[in-house]
Amino acid sequence: MSLQQKLTGTGIAIVTPFTSNGDFDWATLENLINFWIDNKIEYLVVAGTTGESATLTREEEQELFNFAKEKVAGRAGLVAGIGGNDTREVVHAFQTMQLDGYDAILSVAPYYNKPGQEGLYQHYKTIDTVAPLPIIMYNVPGRTGQSISAETTVRIAKDCKNIIATKEASGSFDQFNYIMKHKPAEFMLISGDDPIAFPMIALGARGVISVVANAYPKEFGDMIRLCLEGKFAEALPLHLKFTDIITSLFAEGSPAGVKQYLQEMGLCTINARLPVVPVSDAHAAKIKSLMATV
């Protein structure tokens, strides 16, 4: 199976379970990994945004990478989340972290610094030269404060041999259209937004890196697979079933929303690291009512 095939379909930006004192809850993570794989997910993204990477040290990320590799044991694809806003530090992480058993790295655009397009290009060009694995770039301007333009994305795709895909969470179909029209043939567009994965696949995206699939891996994964087969009429009811649920995931911050769903399912606690806090009682009640519709 080629890497493009392995990364086609539904990847989950997995949550990181914590105990009440903020330590890793390893037993829960193992159970979740088995739950996701048993429900036919294509790959897992470890220590991404939904995994609360902003409050993880590099040493903790390495612990998660090692544990996930051991428990997945080749049953699904694995992507390591390694990004940052200090290019030198990201280079150091690429050069020193142990990533045996992983298929790719998801590396978010530099945040907070708000570099211009040339700075974004130079960041990815620099990490491309030291990449131990293929890289999926990640454009999420709602979190980083700056969007990688479509033109810069295509420039990176053409100039950086190790950057094989972009996870696009800009929400701009002008951007998606340009990327699809001008990108190299093998460069992959991956949806970073659950609510628009359906139309993005119609445009040519190869799948999604999902938040909602933490809680609904089979149902959401089935919808994505139907879209990839061109069966959009069959996929549409599933897509519409999840629109309100997806909105609720982010209404009071992520991953607080999806952890509430997982707690209601008996799969994970709502424990998170500050500044993430659990959803309000009112929103928890709304989530419980939405779950009854699926």
Short mmCIF file of C-alpha atoms in Angstrom, two decimals:
data_model
loop_
_atom_site.label_atom_id
_atom_site.label_comp_id
_atom_site.label_asym_id
_atom_site.label_seq_id
_atom_site.Cartn_x
_atom_site.Cartn_y
_atom_site.Cartn_z
CA MET A 1 0.00 0.00 0.00
CA SER A 2 1.39 3.41 -0.97
CA LEU A 3 1.56 6.25 1.53
CA GLN A 4 -1.12 8.13 -0.43
CA GLN A 5 -3.41 5.12 -0.09
CA LYS A 6 -2.65 4.78 3.61
CA LEU A 7 -3.56 8.43 4.21
CA THR A 8 -6.75 8.29 2.14
CA GLY A 9 -9.95 8.16 4.17
CA THR A 10 -10.50 9.14 7.79
CA GLY A 11 -7.69 10.01 10.12
CA ILE A 12 -8.54 10.92 13.70
CA ALA A 13 -6.89 13.82 15.48
CA ILE A 14 -6.98 11.79 18.68
CA VAL A 15 -7.68 13.14 22.14
CA THR A 16 -5.13 12.71 24.92
CA PRO A 17 -6.81 11.23 28.01
CA PHE A 18 -5.68 12.65 31.35
CA THR A 19 -6.24 11.73 34.97
CA SER A 20 -7.68 14.31 37.36
CA ASN A 21 -4.16 15.52 38.23
CA GLY A 22 -3.14 15.99 34.60
CA ASP A 23 -1.10 12.83 34.10
CA PHE A 24 -1.60 10.58 31.09
CA ASP A 25 -4.38 8.03 31.46
CA TRP A 26 -2.69 5.17 29.63
CA ALA A 27 -5.39 2.55 30.19
CA THR A 28 -8.04 4.81 28.67
CA LEU A 29 -5.83 5.64 25.70
CA GLU A 30 -5.27 1.95 25.01
CA ASN A 31 -9.02 1.30 25.12
CA LEU A 32 -9.65 4.22 22.78
CA ILE A 33 -7.03 3.04 20.30
CA ASN A 34 -8.72 -0.35 20.15
CA PHE A 35 -12.15 1.29 19.80
CA TRP A 36 -10.99 3.43 16.87
CA ILE A 37 -9.25 0.58 15.08
CA ASP A 38 -12.13 -1.85 15.68
CA ASN A 39 -14.36 0.72 13.99
CA LYS A 40 -12.25 0.71 10.82
CA ILE A 41 -10.46 4.02 11.05
CA GLU A 42 -7.69 4.46 8.47
CA TYR A 43 -5.08 6.29 10.59
CA LEU A 44 -4.48 8.13 13.85
CA VAL A 45 -2.81 11.50 14.38
CA VAL A 46 -1.05 11.58 17.76
CA ALA A 47 -0.34 14.84 19.64
CA GLY A 48 -2.22 17.11 17.27
CA THR A 49 -4.32 20.08 18.31
CA THR A 50 -7.16 17.89 19.59
CA GLY A 51 -4.56 15.97 21.60
CA GLU A 52 -3.77 19.23 23.47
CA SER A 53 -0.31 19.49 21.95
CA ALA A 54 -0.02 23.09 23.15
CA THR A 55 0.29 21.80 26.73
CA LEU A 56 2.59 18.84 26.00
CA THR A 57 6.36 18.91 26.31
CA ARG A 58 8.44 17.25 23.61
CA GLU A 59 9.26 14.53 26.14
CA GLU A 60 5.56 13.90 26.70
CA GLU A 61 4.93 13.82 22.96
CA GLN A 62 7.61 11.17 22.66
CA GLU A 63 5.91 9.11 25.36
CA LEU A 64 2.64 9.31 23.45
CA PHE A 65 4.31 8.41 20.16
CA ASN A 66 5.94 5.35 21.73
CA PHE A 67 2.75 4.17 23.43
CA ALA A 68 0.54 4.63 20.38
CA LYS A 69 3.01 2.75 18.16
CA GLU A 70 3.10 -0.16 20.60
CA LYS A 71 -0.69 -0.39 20.96
CA VAL A 72 -1.56 0.19 17.30
CA ALA A 73 0.95 -2.50 16.36
CA GLY A 74 0.62 -1.93 12.63
CA ARG A 75 -3.19 -2.17 12.57
CA ALA A 76 -3.66 1.41 11.28
CA GLY A 77 -1.59 4.25 9.91
CA LEU A 78 0.16 6.60 12.33
CA VAL A 79 0.97 10.30 11.99
CA ALA A 80 3.00 12.23 14.57
CA GLY A 81 2.05 15.82 15.36
CA ILE A 82 5.29 17.83 15.54
CA GLY A 83 5.00 21.56 14.96
CA GLY A 84 5.78 24.88 16.54
CA ASN A 85 6.43 28.56 16.04
CA ASP A 86 10.22 28.36 16.43
CA THR A 87 11.66 26.84 13.26
CA ARG A 88 14.96 25.93 14.93
CA GLU A 89 13.16 24.05 17.70
CA VAL A 90 11.01 22.15 15.18
CA VAL A 91 14.17 21.20 13.27
CA HIS A 92 15.69 19.93 16.53
CA ALA A 93 12.57 17.89 17.26
CA PHE A 94 12.66 16.37 13.78
CA GLN A 95 16.30 15.42 14.27
CA THR A 96 16.01 13.93 17.75
CA MET A 97 12.57 12.36 18.21
CA GLN A 98 12.16 8.63 17.65
CA LEU A 99 9.49 8.00 15.02
CA ASP A 100 9.95 4.37 14.07
CA GLY A 101 6.59 2.91 13.05
CA TYR A 102 5.14 6.26 11.94
CA ASP A 103 4.08 7.04 8.39
CA ALA A 104 4.20 10.84 8.36
CA ILE A 105 4.46 14.01 10.43
CA LEU A 106 1.68 16.60 10.71
CA SER A 107 3.34 19.99 11.16
CA VAL A 108 1.20 23.04 11.82
CA ALA A 109 2.01 26.46 10.37
CA PRO A 110 3.91 28.68 12.82
CA TYR A 111 1.47 30.35 15.18
CA TYR A 112 1.51 33.65 17.12
CA ASN A 113 4.50 35.09 15.18
CA LYS A 114 2.17 35.78 12.21
CA PRO A 115 4.92 35.52 9.57
CA GLY A 116 4.31 36.69 6.03
CA GLN A 117 4.02 34.29 3.11
CA GLU A 118 7.78 34.23 2.53
CA GLY A 119 8.35 33.38 6.20
CA LEU A 120 5.84 30.53 5.99
CA TYR A 121 7.52 29.25 2.84
CA GLN A 122 10.99 29.42 4.39
CA HIS A 123 9.76 27.62 7.54
CA TYR A 124 8.45 24.67 5.55
CA LYS A 125 11.43 24.69 3.19
CA THR A 126 13.74 24.49 6.22
CA ILE A 127 11.95 21.62 7.96
CA ASP A 128 11.64 19.81 4.63
CA THR A 129 15.42 19.50 4.42
CA VAL A 130 15.66 17.60 7.74
CA ALA A 131 12.38 15.67 7.63
CA PRO A 132 12.78 12.07 8.84
CA LEU A 133 9.34 11.24 7.38
CA PRO A 134 6.97 12.74 4.81
CA ILE A 135 5.24 15.90 6.08
CA ILE A 136 1.61 16.93 6.00
CA MET A 137 1.51 20.70 6.35
CA TYR A 138 -1.39 22.10 8.38
CA ASN A 139 -3.12 25.38 7.59
CA VAL A 140 -5.48 26.42 10.39
CA PRO A 141 -5.63 30.23 10.43
CA GLY A 142 -8.32 30.29 13.12
CA ARG A 143 -5.69 29.01 15.53
CA THR A 144 -2.42 30.30 14.08
CA GLY A 145 -3.47 33.84 13.20
CA GLN A 146 -2.13 33.61 9.64
CA SER A 147 -3.23 31.60 6.61
CA ILE A 148 -0.85 29.87 4.23
CA SER A 149 -2.10 31.22 0.92
CA ALA A 150 -3.04 28.89 -1.92
CA GLU A 151 -0.12 30.22 -3.95
CA THR A 152 2.33 29.56 -1.11
CA THR A 153 0.89 26.08 -0.58
CA VAL A 154 1.45 25.20 -4.23
CA ARG A 155 4.94 26.71 -4.14
CA ILE A 156 5.80 24.55 -1.12
CA ALA A 157 4.25 21.49 -2.77
CA LYS A 158 6.42 21.97 -5.85
CA ASP A 159 9.67 22.90 -4.10
CA CYS A 160 9.69 20.62 -1.04
CA LYS A 161 10.07 16.95 -1.90
CA ASN A 162 9.17 15.65 1.56
CA ILE A 163 5.95 17.68 1.92
CA ILE A 164 3.28 15.41 0.47
CA ALA A 165 -0.03 16.91 1.61
CA THR A 166 -1.81 19.78 3.26
CA LYS A 167 -4.43 19.53 5.96
CA GLU A 168 -6.61 22.50 5.03
CA ALA A 169 -8.75 24.13 7.70
CA SER A 170 -9.03 27.60 6.17
CA GLY A 171 -12.65 27.06 5.10
CA SER A 172 -11.95 28.85 1.81
CA PHE A 173 -13.18 27.10 -1.32
CA ASP A 174 -11.30 29.66 -3.41
CA GLN A 175 -8.19 28.29 -1.70
CA PHE A 176 -9.17 24.65 -2.26
CA ASN A 177 -9.95 25.28 -5.92
CA TYR A 178 -6.58 26.90 -6.54
CA ILE A 179 -4.67 24.14 -4.76
CA MET A 180 -6.49 21.41 -6.67
CA LYS A 181 -5.95 23.17 -9.99
CA HIS A 182 -2.24 23.91 -9.59
CA LYS A 183 -0.77 21.32 -7.20
CA PRO A 184 1.53 18.48 -8.31
CA ALA A 185 -0.46 15.34 -9.15
CA GLU A 186 0.63 13.32 -6.10
CA PHE A 187 0.26 16.16 -3.57
CA MET A 188 -2.78 15.48 -1.38
CA LEU A 189 -5.47 17.86 -0.17
CA ILE A 190 -6.89 16.64 3.16
CA SER A 191 -9.84 18.27 4.88
CA GLY A 192 -9.15 19.69 8.32
CA ASP A 193 -12.80 20.62 8.88
CA ASP A 194 -15.39 17.94 9.64
CA PRO A 195 -18.41 19.96 8.44
CA ILE A 196 -17.00 20.52 4.95
CA ALA A 197 -15.22 17.20 4.39
CA PHE A 198 -18.12 16.10 2.15
CA PRO A 199 -17.82 18.95 -0.40
CA MET A 200 -14.03 18.98 -0.18
CA ILE A 201 -13.92 15.33 -1.25
CA ALA A 202 -16.26 16.19 -4.13
CA LEU A 203 -13.61 18.72 -5.15
CA GLY A 204 -10.78 16.19 -4.92
CA ALA A 205 -9.67 15.98 -1.29
CA ARG A 206 -8.46 12.52 -0.27
CA GLY A 207 -10.24 12.42 3.09
CA VAL A 208 -10.27 14.15 6.46
CA ILE A 209 -8.35 14.43 9.68
CA SER A 210 -11.34 14.45 11.98
CA VAL A 211 -12.37 15.46 15.48
CA VAL A 212 -15.90 14.02 15.48
CA ALA A 213 -14.53 10.58 14.52
CA ASN A 214 -13.05 10.33 18.02
CA ALA A 215 -16.61 9.60 19.15
CA TYR A 216 -18.17 8.29 15.92
CA PRO A 217 -15.38 6.56 13.99
CA LYS A 218 -17.51 4.06 12.10
CA GLU A 219 -20.41 6.32 11.17
CA PHE A 220 -18.28 9.28 10.12
CA GLY A 221 -15.73 6.99 8.47
CA ASP A 222 -18.53 5.32 6.49
CA MET A 223 -19.63 8.73 5.22
CA ILE A 224 -16.10 9.57 4.11
CA ARG A 225 -15.69 6.21 2.37
CA LEU A 226 -18.96 6.67 0.48
CA CYS A 227 -17.81 10.10 -0.69
CA LEU A 228 -14.49 8.70 -1.87
CA GLU A 229 -16.43 6.09 -3.87
CA GLY A 230 -18.46 8.88 -5.48
CA LYS A 231 -21.65 7.78 -3.71
CA PHE A 232 -22.60 11.27 -2.58
CA ALA A 233 -26.35 10.65 -2.54
CA GLU A 234 -25.82 7.82 -0.06
CA ALA A 235 -23.32 9.85 1.97
CA LEU A 236 -25.48 12.96 2.27
CA PRO A 237 -27.85 11.71 5.02
CA LEU A 238 -24.86 10.70 7.14
CA HIS A 239 -23.20 14.06 6.55
CA LEU A 240 -26.35 15.92 7.60
CA LYS A 241 -26.78 13.71 10.66
CA PHE A 242 -23.53 15.04 12.09
CA THR A 243 -23.73 18.77 11.31
CA ASP A 244 -25.26 19.81 14.65
CA ILE A 245 -23.01 17.44 16.56
CA ILE A 246 -19.91 18.87 14.89
CA THR A 247 -21.01 22.41 15.75
CA SER A 248 -21.44 21.36 19.39
CA LEU A 249 -17.88 20.01 19.53
CA PHE A 250 -16.43 23.49 19.19
CA ALA A 251 -19.10 25.69 20.82
CA GLU A 252 -17.24 25.81 24.15
CA GLY A 253 -13.74 24.93 22.98
CA SER A 254 -11.99 21.86 21.69
CA PRO A 255 -11.28 19.18 22.84
CA ALA A 256 -13.68 19.90 25.71
CA GLY A 257 -16.65 19.15 23.45
CA VAL A 258 -15.47 15.82 22.08
CA LYS A 259 -14.28 14.71 25.52
CA GLN A 260 -17.81 15.34 26.80
CA TYR A 261 -19.14 13.02 24.09
CA LEU A 262 -16.57 10.38 24.99
CA GLN A 263 -17.46 10.63 28.67
CA GLU A 264 -21.16 10.15 27.88
CA MET A 265 -20.12 7.02 25.96
CA GLY A 266 -18.09 5.75 28.89
CA LEU A 267 -14.86 5.89 26.89
CA CYS A 268 -12.92 8.80 28.42
CA THR A 269 -13.15 11.36 31.20
CA ILE A 270 -13.56 15.09 30.59
CA ASN A 271 -10.19 15.82 32.23
CA ALA A 272 -8.08 18.30 30.27
CA ARG A 273 -5.11 20.55 30.92
CA LEU A 274 -5.65 24.23 31.56
CA PRO A 275 -6.54 26.49 29.89
CA VAL A 276 -9.00 23.93 28.47
CA VAL A 277 -11.88 23.33 30.87
CA PRO A 278 -14.95 21.06 30.65
CA VAL A 279 -18.06 22.32 28.90
CA SER A 280 -20.81 23.94 30.97
CA ASP A 281 -23.63 21.88 32.46
CA ALA A 282 -26.04 23.43 29.96
CA HIS A 283 -23.87 22.46 27.01
CA ALA A 284 -23.32 18.98 28.43
CA ALA A 285 -27.10 18.56 28.51
CA LYS A 286 -27.33 19.72 24.90
CA ILE A 287 -24.67 17.20 23.90
CA LYS A 288 -26.60 14.43 25.62
CA SER A 289 -29.74 15.36 23.67
CA LEU A 290 -27.82 15.47 20.38
CA MET A 291 -26.40 12.01 21.02
CA ALA A 292 -29.93 10.64 21.11
CA THR A 293 -30.38 11.69 17.47
CA VAL A 294 -27.56 9.47 16.15
#
